[in-house]
Each structure stands twice: as C-alpha cells, then as structure tokens.
Amino acid sequence: MSGGSPFDPVTPQAAAISHLFLLSLLLLGAILVLVTGLVLYASFRYAERPGEGAGDEPEQVHGNRKLEIGWTIGPAVLLVVLFGLTVSGMHRADPRVPASRRPDLIVVAHRFWWELRYPELGFTTANEIHLPVGRRSLARIESADVIHSFWVPQLGRKMDAIPGHPNLLWLEPTRPGTYLGSCSEYCGAQHAWMRLRVVVESPEEYEAWARRQRRDASRPGSARAAAGAKLFASRTCVSCHTIAGTEARARVGPDLTHFASRATLGAGVLDNTPAHLAEWLANPRAVKPGIEMPDLKLDAEQVRELVAYLEGLE
Ligand code: CUA
C-alpha cells in the first residue's frame, strides 16, 4: 500500500502539480543559493582586516545602471516564466469537463465519512473508492452538511465539497494500487478520521468488484447471523443504514450492503475485523467521539449477533 506522497503521482493531473512544484523548488532554490552565496562572499571579502581603520574603507559606489537593469529584468523574466508554467500546470491538473459528460462517481462528504455513489452502475458504497486503471473517470464532489475537501494526493488536486455547489474532478489513475486520501478542510471533531482509500485495479477486477457491489446483500449464514439480521431490522440501525435486499433503506449513515468487503470501518479509524466491529458496536462514540452514530446500548450477545451478521455481508 502506498503512503500517499504527492511526489509519487499516479495520474497525469497529479504529475502536473508535482512537476510544477519541483520545477519551482529548483528555480527558487537556485536563487536562494545565488543570493546567499553573494552575501557570504561580500561579508568575507570586504570584512575589516586587523589593523585597518575608518579611513581604509573600500571605494564607495553610487548607482550602476547595468546592475540595476540586470536585477530588474532578471526577476521579471523569472516571474513571467513561473507564471507561464503555473498557468499550463493548472490546465493540465484540472482539464475542462465537457458539459454533456456525466459523472462516473458521486462523492458525498458527510460528517465524518464518505458516501460513494456509482450512478451508472446503480450502487452505493462508503469510504472505499474503486477505479479501473487507465480510464478517465469523472467524480462529482458534494457535501451533505458542512464544507469538506476531497484529497487523494497521488491522484491530483484537492477539491472542496461544498453544500449546494457540486464540483467536478477527473480521476485518471495509470497504475494499479491502493492510494490513501483524507478530508483536508477542517469540518469538526473527527476531521482527522475522515479517511478514504482508492483501490485502482485492472478493468476486469474492477468489473468483477462492481458486479459484486450491485448484488443484494447475502443472506445470514448462521443462526447467530440471522439473529443479528433480526436485531438490525428491529433497532435504530434500520433508520440510518441501507442493506440492499432488506427493509433497511435509509441513507443517513453508510450503506452496509457489502460492508465486509471494505478494509476499514468508521472511515479508516479501525481495520475492519470482527474484534474491531464489536468494539465499534459496543459504543461507536468511544471509538470516534462526536459522530452521529449513537450508543445503541447493546449487550455482549447482541454485539456478537450483529458482528456475525455484518461481517457476513461480503
Ligand atoms: Cu470533513 Cu474535514
């Protein structure tokens, strides 16, 4: 898995940003070395030597047209060059979207998790985006509450998620892998735990994943899981979550139809294991204070039943 360095871009858009940054760093670094070098040179070359008095100052110069023209034109040319590089970098980092192009993916930021709708494919998931390698996908970034910001450094620029104002973002990964992202606009207590993962895979793997996501949830595979399903339907779970193929159709919290297929829970706060899910269900706000999901006051057996049910939702 990749740590998410913007210096290891996997899309042409992220590469444009990374190259612009490195080029600017190089140019500005050269200026830093030049100016610092000249200051140091002058400090030592013209320092007062032992035995020299006030009358031994070097020749004083007033005005030098050539130098003045040079240090005006030099920086001006540099600024124009940087401006040109920046404008071209911005165009490459954020190519125009044709008006008729429909989004492949709708990302809805919530406090504090990501809802992911695939409108063309007809399913919804959470916190884990899958994309086919080598294809240009269009994401529409929205918010359900406050301002958030979508950022997967290796895939490109940040894009704000603003209530009532959808923004568009190209995602064009050229290398398979798992890339980490996070919310990058402070949005409340759990801003830091609003992570997302982008799994980039071959078109075949992607199609297979999409086919599985489109299916209804699998039936409970054991008596305990069946008890969990019943509990889920009878408690408040059902008024916030969707599990396709059951009565649960609410869209307040994450869609759990294929919950067990995701690598993390709570938008990255814990790896998705039965032990972690039990910890989460026992009291979600102890794991992630400030979230919407309430403490359901479940006893240990009820937690075990729900874990058996939810971890069966591949
Ligand atoms: Cu959402 Cu910060």
Tab-separated table of C-alpha atoms and ligand atoms in Angstrom:
chain	number	residue	atom	x	y	z
A	1	MET	CA	0.000	0.000	0.000
A	2	SER	CA	1.097	3.463	-0.749
A	3	GLY	CA	1.719	6.110	1.871
A	4	GLY	CA	0.163	8.820	-0.261
A	5	SER	CA	3.103	11.055	-1.201
A	6	PRO	CA	2.212	13.771	-3.722
A	7	PHE	CA	5.750	13.230	-5.109
A	8	ASP	CA	4.707	9.821	-6.368
A	9	PRO	CA	1.858	10.845	-8.676
A	10	VAL	CA	-0.207	8.199	-10.481
A	11	THR	CA	-2.343	10.445	-12.689
A	12	PRO	CA	-1.327	12.998	-15.357
A	13	GLN	CA	-3.149	15.617	-13.260
A	14	ALA	CA	-1.159	14.852	-10.098
A	15	ALA	CA	2.029	14.674	-12.174
A	16	ALA	CA	1.383	18.207	-13.479
A	17	ILE	CA	1.119	19.511	-9.902
A	18	SER	CA	4.158	17.590	-8.727
A	19	HIS	CA	6.299	18.726	-11.695
A	20	LEU	CA	5.290	22.356	-11.242
A	21	PHE	CA	6.208	22.167	-7.573
A	22	LEU	CA	9.588	20.544	-8.214
A	23	LEU	CA	10.444	22.972	-11.018
A	24	SER	CA	9.544	25.968	-8.831
A	25	LEU	CA	11.533	24.487	-5.962
A	26	LEU	CA	14.561	24.084	-8.248
A	27	LEU	CA	14.359	27.639	-9.629
A	28	LEU	CA	13.763	29.235	-6.235
A	29	GLY	CA	16.441	27.039	-4.657
A	30	ALA	CA	18.942	28.279	-7.261
A	31	ILE	CA	18.069	31.887	-6.361
A	32	LEU	CA	18.468	31.129	-2.658
A	33	VAL	CA	21.933	29.642	-3.292
A	34	LEU	CA	22.938	32.593	-5.529
A	35	VAL	CA	21.806	35.333	-3.126
A	36	THR	CA	23.131	33.605	-0.008
A	37	GLY	CA	26.418	32.932	-1.795
A	38	LEU	CA	26.821	36.600	-2.814
A	39	VAL	CA	26.027	37.831	0.709
A	40	LEU	CA	28.554	35.419	2.226
A	41	TYR	CA	31.171	36.338	-0.393
A	42	ALA	CA	30.732	40.077	0.265
A	43	SER	CA	30.768	39.589	4.039
A	44	PHE	CA	34.151	37.878	3.977
A	45	ARG	CA	35.729	39.630	1.008
A	46	TYR	CA	35.057	43.131	2.352
A	47	ALA	CA	35.306	42.437	6.086
A	48	GLU	CA	37.520	44.790	8.093
A	49	ARG	CA	41.033	43.338	8.441
A	50	PRO	CA	43.166	43.671	11.605
A	51	GLY	CA	44.992	46.990	11.578
A	52	GLU	CA	42.569	48.723	9.195
A	53	GLY	CA	40.996	51.949	10.399
A	54	ALA	CA	37.937	54.017	9.451
A	55	GLY	CA	39.843	55.650	6.593
A	56	ASP	CA	40.596	52.328	4.899
A	57	GLU	CA	37.031	51.679	3.646
A	58	PRO	CA	36.762	50.279	0.109
A	59	GLU	CA	35.751	52.588	-2.691
A	60	GLN	CA	32.091	53.687	-2.276
A	61	VAL	CA	29.933	53.309	-5.417
A	62	HIS	CA	26.660	55.183	-6.041
A	63	GLY	CA	24.447	53.870	-8.822
A	64	ASN	CA	25.234	51.296	-11.511
A	65	ARG	CA	22.886	51.327	-14.488
A	66	LYS	CA	23.923	47.919	-15.845
A	67	LEU	CA	23.430	46.189	-12.482
A	68	GLU	CA	20.100	47.917	-11.878
A	69	ILE	CA	18.735	46.922	-15.294
A	70	GLY	CA	20.025	43.389	-14.704
A	71	TRP	CA	18.375	42.899	-11.336
A	72	THR	CA	15.109	44.318	-12.631
A	73	ILE	CA	14.913	42.317	-15.856
A	74	GLY	CA	16.207	39.045	-14.319
A	75	PRO	CA	13.452	38.649	-11.712
A	76	ALA	CA	10.809	39.985	-14.144
A	77	VAL	CA	11.715	37.295	-16.698
A	78	LEU	CA	11.693	34.682	-13.941
A	79	LEU	CA	8.224	35.771	-12.807
A	80	VAL	CA	6.874	35.557	-16.365
A	81	VAL	CA	8.378	32.070	-16.733
A	82	LEU	CA	6.847	30.943	-13.409
A	83	PHE	CA	3.501	32.450	-14.401
A	84	GLY	CA	3.544	30.562	-17.710
A	85	LEU	CA	4.488	27.295	-16.011
A	86	THR	CA	1.739	27.783	-13.418
A	87	VAL	CA	-1.000	28.513	-15.971
A	88	SER	CA	-0.015	25.496	-18.043
A	89	GLY	CA	0.234	23.339	-14.894
A	90	MET	CA	-3.255	24.443	-13.805
A	91	HIS	CA	-4.698	23.466	-17.181
A	92	ARG	CA	-3.084	20.051	-17.027
A	93	ALA	CA	-4.076	19.492	-13.384
A	94	ASP	CA	-7.724	20.341	-13.981
A	95	PRO	CA	-8.757	19.667	-17.593
A	96	ARG	CA	-12.053	21.082	-18.788
A	97	VAL	CA	-15.119	18.851	-18.412
A	98	PRO	CA	-17.484	18.737	-21.430
A	99	ALA	CA	-20.973	19.922	-20.420
A	100	SER	CA	-22.559	16.649	-21.566
A	101	ARG	CA	-20.201	14.416	-19.563
A	102	ARG	CA	-21.971	12.642	-16.719
A	103	PRO	CA	-20.098	11.678	-13.547
A	104	ASP	CA	-18.991	8.067	-13.066
A	105	LEU	CA	-18.793	8.573	-9.337
A	106	ILE	CA	-20.599	10.884	-6.934
A	107	VAL	CA	-18.705	11.543	-3.716
A	108	VAL	CA	-20.850	12.960	-0.922
A	109	ALA	CA	-18.894	14.116	2.100
A	110	HIS	CA	-20.624	13.685	5.460
A	111	ARG	CA	-19.522	14.395	8.998
A	112	PHE	CA	-17.386	12.194	9.152
A	113	TRP	CA	-17.344	9.697	6.306
A	114	TRP	CA	-17.630	9.495	2.522
A	115	GLU	CA	-20.712	8.299	0.657
A	116	LEU	CA	-19.803	6.936	-2.781
A	117	ARG	CA	-22.473	6.547	-5.431
A	118	TYR	CA	-21.829	4.928	-8.784
A	119	PRO	CA	-24.815	6.323	-10.712
A	120	GLU	CA	-24.181	4.469	-13.976
A	121	LEU	CA	-23.707	1.161	-12.168
A	122	GLY	CA	-26.524	1.675	-9.679
A	123	PHE	CA	-24.979	1.041	-6.279
A	124	THR	CA	-23.664	2.979	-3.308
A	125	THR	CA	-20.773	2.250	-1.007
A	126	ALA	CA	-18.665	4.139	1.522
A	127	ASN	CA	-15.099	5.240	2.226
A	128	GLU	CA	-13.501	2.956	-0.363
A	129	ILE	CA	-13.454	4.021	-3.998
A	130	HIS	CA	-12.644	1.513	-6.706
A	131	LEU	CA	-11.459	2.749	-10.093
A	132	PRO	CA	-10.304	0.976	-13.251
A	133	VAL	CA	-6.698	1.663	-14.219
A	134	GLY	CA	-6.104	3.630	-17.432
A	135	ARG	CA	-9.601	5.055	-17.660
A	136	ARG	CA	-10.587	8.664	-17.151
A	137	SER	CA	-13.336	8.725	-14.516
A	138	LEU	CA	-15.239	11.840	-13.582
A	139	ALA	CA	-16.126	12.404	-9.925
A	140	ARG	CA	-18.686	14.893	-8.706
A	141	ILE	CA	-17.833	16.099	-5.220
A	142	GLU	CA	-20.737	17.134	-2.982
A	143	SER	CA	-21.416	17.687	0.698
A	144	ALA	CA	-24.341	16.650	2.869
A	145	ASP	CA	-23.604	19.129	5.648
A	146	VAL	CA	-20.565	21.420	6.042
A	147	ILE	CA	-17.577	22.176	3.816
A	148	HIS	CA	-15.151	19.275	3.454
A	149	SER	CA	-12.359	18.733	0.965
A	150	PHE	CA	-11.588	15.615	-1.044
A	151	TRP	CA	-7.883	14.912	-1.382
A	152	VAL	CA	-6.023	11.849	-2.549
A	153	PRO	CA	-2.543	13.352	-3.043
A	154	GLN	CA	-1.316	10.818	-5.606
A	155	LEU	CA	-4.412	11.278	-7.773
A	156	GLY	CA	-4.377	15.045	-8.090
A	157	ARG	CA	-5.616	18.286	-6.696
A	158	LYS	CA	-7.778	18.893	-3.655
A	159	MET	CA	-11.418	19.564	-4.366
A	160	ASP	CA	-13.718	21.237	-1.876
A	161	ALA	CA	-17.031	19.558	-1.065
A	162	ILE	CA	-19.412	22.458	-0.688
A	163	PRO	CA	-23.096	22.139	0.287
A	164	GLY	CA	-25.276	23.064	-2.694
A	165	HIS	CA	-22.348	23.509	-5.077
A	166	PRO	CA	-21.101	20.298	-6.718
A	167	ASN	CA	-17.528	20.343	-8.063
A	168	LEU	CA	-16.093	18.107	-10.756
A	169	LEU	CA	-12.788	16.294	-10.636
A	170	TRP	CA	-11.077	13.949	-13.092
A	171	LEU	CA	-9.573	10.787	-11.656
A	172	GLU	CA	-7.290	9.125	-14.183
A	173	PRO	CA	-5.031	6.599	-12.455
A	174	THR	CA	-2.337	4.998	-14.600
A	175	ARG	CA	-1.001	2.483	-12.071
A	176	PRO	CA	-2.861	-0.146	-10.003
A	177	GLY	CA	-2.558	0.140	-6.235
A	178	THR	CA	-4.257	1.440	-3.123
A	179	TYR	CA	-3.992	5.166	-2.584
A	180	LEU	CA	-4.868	6.933	0.633
A	181	GLY	CA	-6.795	10.155	0.931
A	182	SER	CA	-8.369	12.284	3.598
A	183	CYS	CA	-10.621	15.219	4.222
A	184	SER	CA	-8.488	18.330	4.000
A	185	GLU	CA	-10.850	21.036	5.160
A	186	TYR	CA	-11.471	21.249	8.894
A	187	CYS	CA	-15.056	20.077	9.421
A	188	GLY	CA	-15.372	19.216	13.111
A	189	ALA	CA	-14.294	16.827	15.843
A	190	GLN	CA	-13.489	13.863	13.586
A	191	HIS	CA	-11.973	15.748	10.649
A	192	ALA	CA	-8.776	13.751	11.147
A	193	TRP	CA	-10.684	10.460	10.849
A	194	MET	CA	-12.350	11.132	7.571
A	195	ARG	CA	-10.055	8.931	5.524
A	196	LEU	CA	-10.669	7.253	2.256
A	197	ARG	CA	-8.960	4.589	0.197
A	198	VAL	CA	-8.848	4.439	-3.559
A	199	VAL	CA	-8.320	0.957	-4.952
A	200	VAL	CA	-7.131	1.120	-8.561
A	201	GLU	CA	-7.373	-2.219	-10.324
A	202	SER	CA	-7.427	-3.790	-13.778
A	203	PRO	CA	-10.657	-3.252	-15.751
A	204	GLU	CA	-11.540	-6.954	-15.240
A	205	GLU	CA	-11.045	-6.765	-11.463
A	206	TYR	CA	-12.990	-3.522	-11.386
A	207	GLU	CA	-15.913	-5.010	-13.339
A	208	ALA	CA	-15.958	-8.017	-11.008
A	209	TRP	CA	-15.973	-5.737	-7.968
A	210	ALA	CA	-18.814	-3.652	-9.461
A	211	ARG	CA	-20.839	-6.807	-10.184
A	212	ARG	CA	-20.484	-7.910	-6.554
A	213	GLN	CA	-21.414	-4.439	-5.277
A	214	ARG	CA	-24.545	-4.394	-7.421
A	215	ARG	CA	-25.889	-7.575	-5.863
A	216	ASP	CA	-28.264	-7.575	-2.920
A	217	ALA	CA	-26.765	-8.397	0.448
A	218	SER	CA	-26.054	-12.047	1.127
A	219	ARG	CA	-28.402	-13.925	3.457
A	220	PRO	CA	-27.243	-14.564	7.025
A	221	GLY	CA	-25.090	-17.697	7.009
A	222	SER	CA	-25.648	-18.873	10.601
A	223	ALA	CA	-28.258	-18.816	13.348
A	224	ARG	CA	-26.301	-16.129	15.139
A	225	ALA	CA	-26.069	-14.008	11.969
A	226	ALA	CA	-29.810	-14.467	11.423
A	227	ALA	CA	-30.407	-13.193	14.949
A	228	GLY	CA	-28.153	-10.238	14.072
A	229	ALA	CA	-30.194	-9.510	10.942
A	230	LYS	CA	-33.384	-9.515	13.011
A	231	LEU	CA	-31.815	-7.253	15.603
A	232	PHE	CA	-30.588	-4.895	12.865
A	233	ALA	CA	-34.109	-4.625	11.443
A	234	SER	CA	-35.720	-4.026	14.835
A	235	ARG	CA	-33.305	-1.470	16.257
A	236	THR	CA	-32.403	2.076	15.179
A	237	CYS	CA	-29.807	0.647	12.742
A	238	VAL	CA	-32.545	0.422	10.156
A	239	SER	CA	-33.462	4.107	10.354
A	240	CYS	CA	-29.961	5.189	9.248
A	241	HIS	CA	-28.444	2.465	7.049
A	242	THR	CA	-29.194	0.678	3.811
A	243	ILE	CA	-28.707	-3.047	3.305
A	244	ALA	CA	-29.947	-3.799	-0.208
A	245	GLY	CA	-32.415	-6.662	-0.350
A	246	THR	CA	-33.722	-5.970	3.174
A	247	GLU	CA	-36.083	-3.445	4.762
A	248	ALA	CA	-33.112	-1.191	5.568
A	249	ARG	CA	-33.210	1.645	3.039
A	250	ALA	CA	-32.210	4.778	4.975
A	251	ARG	CA	-29.385	6.947	3.733
A	252	VAL	CA	-28.266	8.810	6.838
A	253	GLY	CA	-25.286	6.563	7.533
A	254	PRO	CA	-23.074	4.441	5.271
A	255	ASP	CA	-24.599	1.785	3.003
A	256	LEU	CA	-23.752	-1.572	4.627
A	257	THR	CA	-24.861	-3.909	1.810
A	258	HIS	CA	-21.272	-5.070	1.259
A	259	PHE	CA	-19.783	-3.831	4.497
A	260	ALA	CA	-17.499	-6.847	4.908
A	261	SER	CA	-15.837	-6.156	1.539
A	262	ARG	CA	-14.344	-2.918	2.865
A	263	ALA	CA	-10.926	-2.782	4.505
A	264	THR	CA	-11.721	-0.320	7.269
A	265	LEU	CA	-14.640	0.854	9.377
A	266	GLY	CA	-15.502	4.283	10.711
A	267	ALA	CA	-13.875	5.973	7.655
A	268	GLY	CA	-10.477	4.481	8.406
A	269	VAL	CA	-10.453	4.709	12.190
A	270	LEU	CA	-10.145	0.899	12.569
A	271	ASP	CA	-9.286	-2.031	10.316
A	272	ASN	CA	-12.418	-3.971	9.512
A	273	THR	CA	-12.091	-7.050	11.742
A	274	PRO	CA	-14.758	-8.770	13.883
A	275	ALA	CA	-12.967	-7.659	17.084
A	276	HIS	CA	-12.896	-4.019	15.928
A	277	LEU	CA	-16.505	-4.133	14.793
A	278	ALA	CA	-17.500	-5.465	18.233
A	279	GLU	CA	-15.595	-2.583	19.829
A	280	TRP	CA	-17.329	-0.145	17.487
A	281	LEU	CA	-20.849	-1.522	18.081
A	282	ALA	CA	-20.363	-1.577	21.864
A	283	ASN	CA	-20.077	2.213	21.743
A	284	PRO	CA	-19.165	3.982	18.487
A	285	ARG	CA	-18.644	7.308	20.198
A	286	ALA	CA	-15.962	5.834	22.438
A	287	VAL	CA	-14.029	4.954	19.268
A	288	LYS	CA	-14.856	8.120	17.356
A	289	PRO	CA	-16.220	10.885	19.597
A	290	GLY	CA	-18.560	13.407	18.016
A	291	ILE	CA	-20.071	11.164	15.332
A	292	GLU	CA	-23.766	10.824	14.531
A	293	MET	CA	-23.982	7.113	15.281
A	294	PRO	CA	-25.368	6.725	18.813
A	295	ASP	CA	-24.509	4.246	21.527
A	296	LEU	CA	-27.157	1.557	20.966
A	297	LYS	CA	-26.721	0.114	24.476
A	298	LEU	CA	-26.278	-3.401	23.131
A	299	ASP	CA	-25.368	-6.258	25.430
A	300	ALA	CA	-22.442	-8.560	24.629
A	301	GLU	CA	-24.586	-11.220	22.938
A	302	GLN	CA	-26.338	-8.646	20.755
A	303	VAL	CA	-22.949	-7.280	19.679
A	304	ARG	CA	-21.833	-10.827	18.757
A	305	GLU	CA	-25.005	-11.342	16.701
A	306	LEU	CA	-24.595	-8.072	14.816
A	307	VAL	CA	-20.918	-8.790	14.187
A	308	ALA	CA	-21.825	-12.237	12.787
A	309	TYR	CA	-24.410	-10.635	10.505
A	310	LEU	CA	-22.405	-7.633	9.280
A	311	GLU	CA	-19.127	-9.482	8.771
A	312	GLY	CA	-21.046	-11.875	6.527
A	313	LEU	CA	-22.034	-9.052	4.157
A	314	GLU	CA	-19.245	-9.650	1.635
B	1	CUA	CU1	-14.539	16.527	6.501
B	1	CUA	CU2	-12.672	17.622	7.371
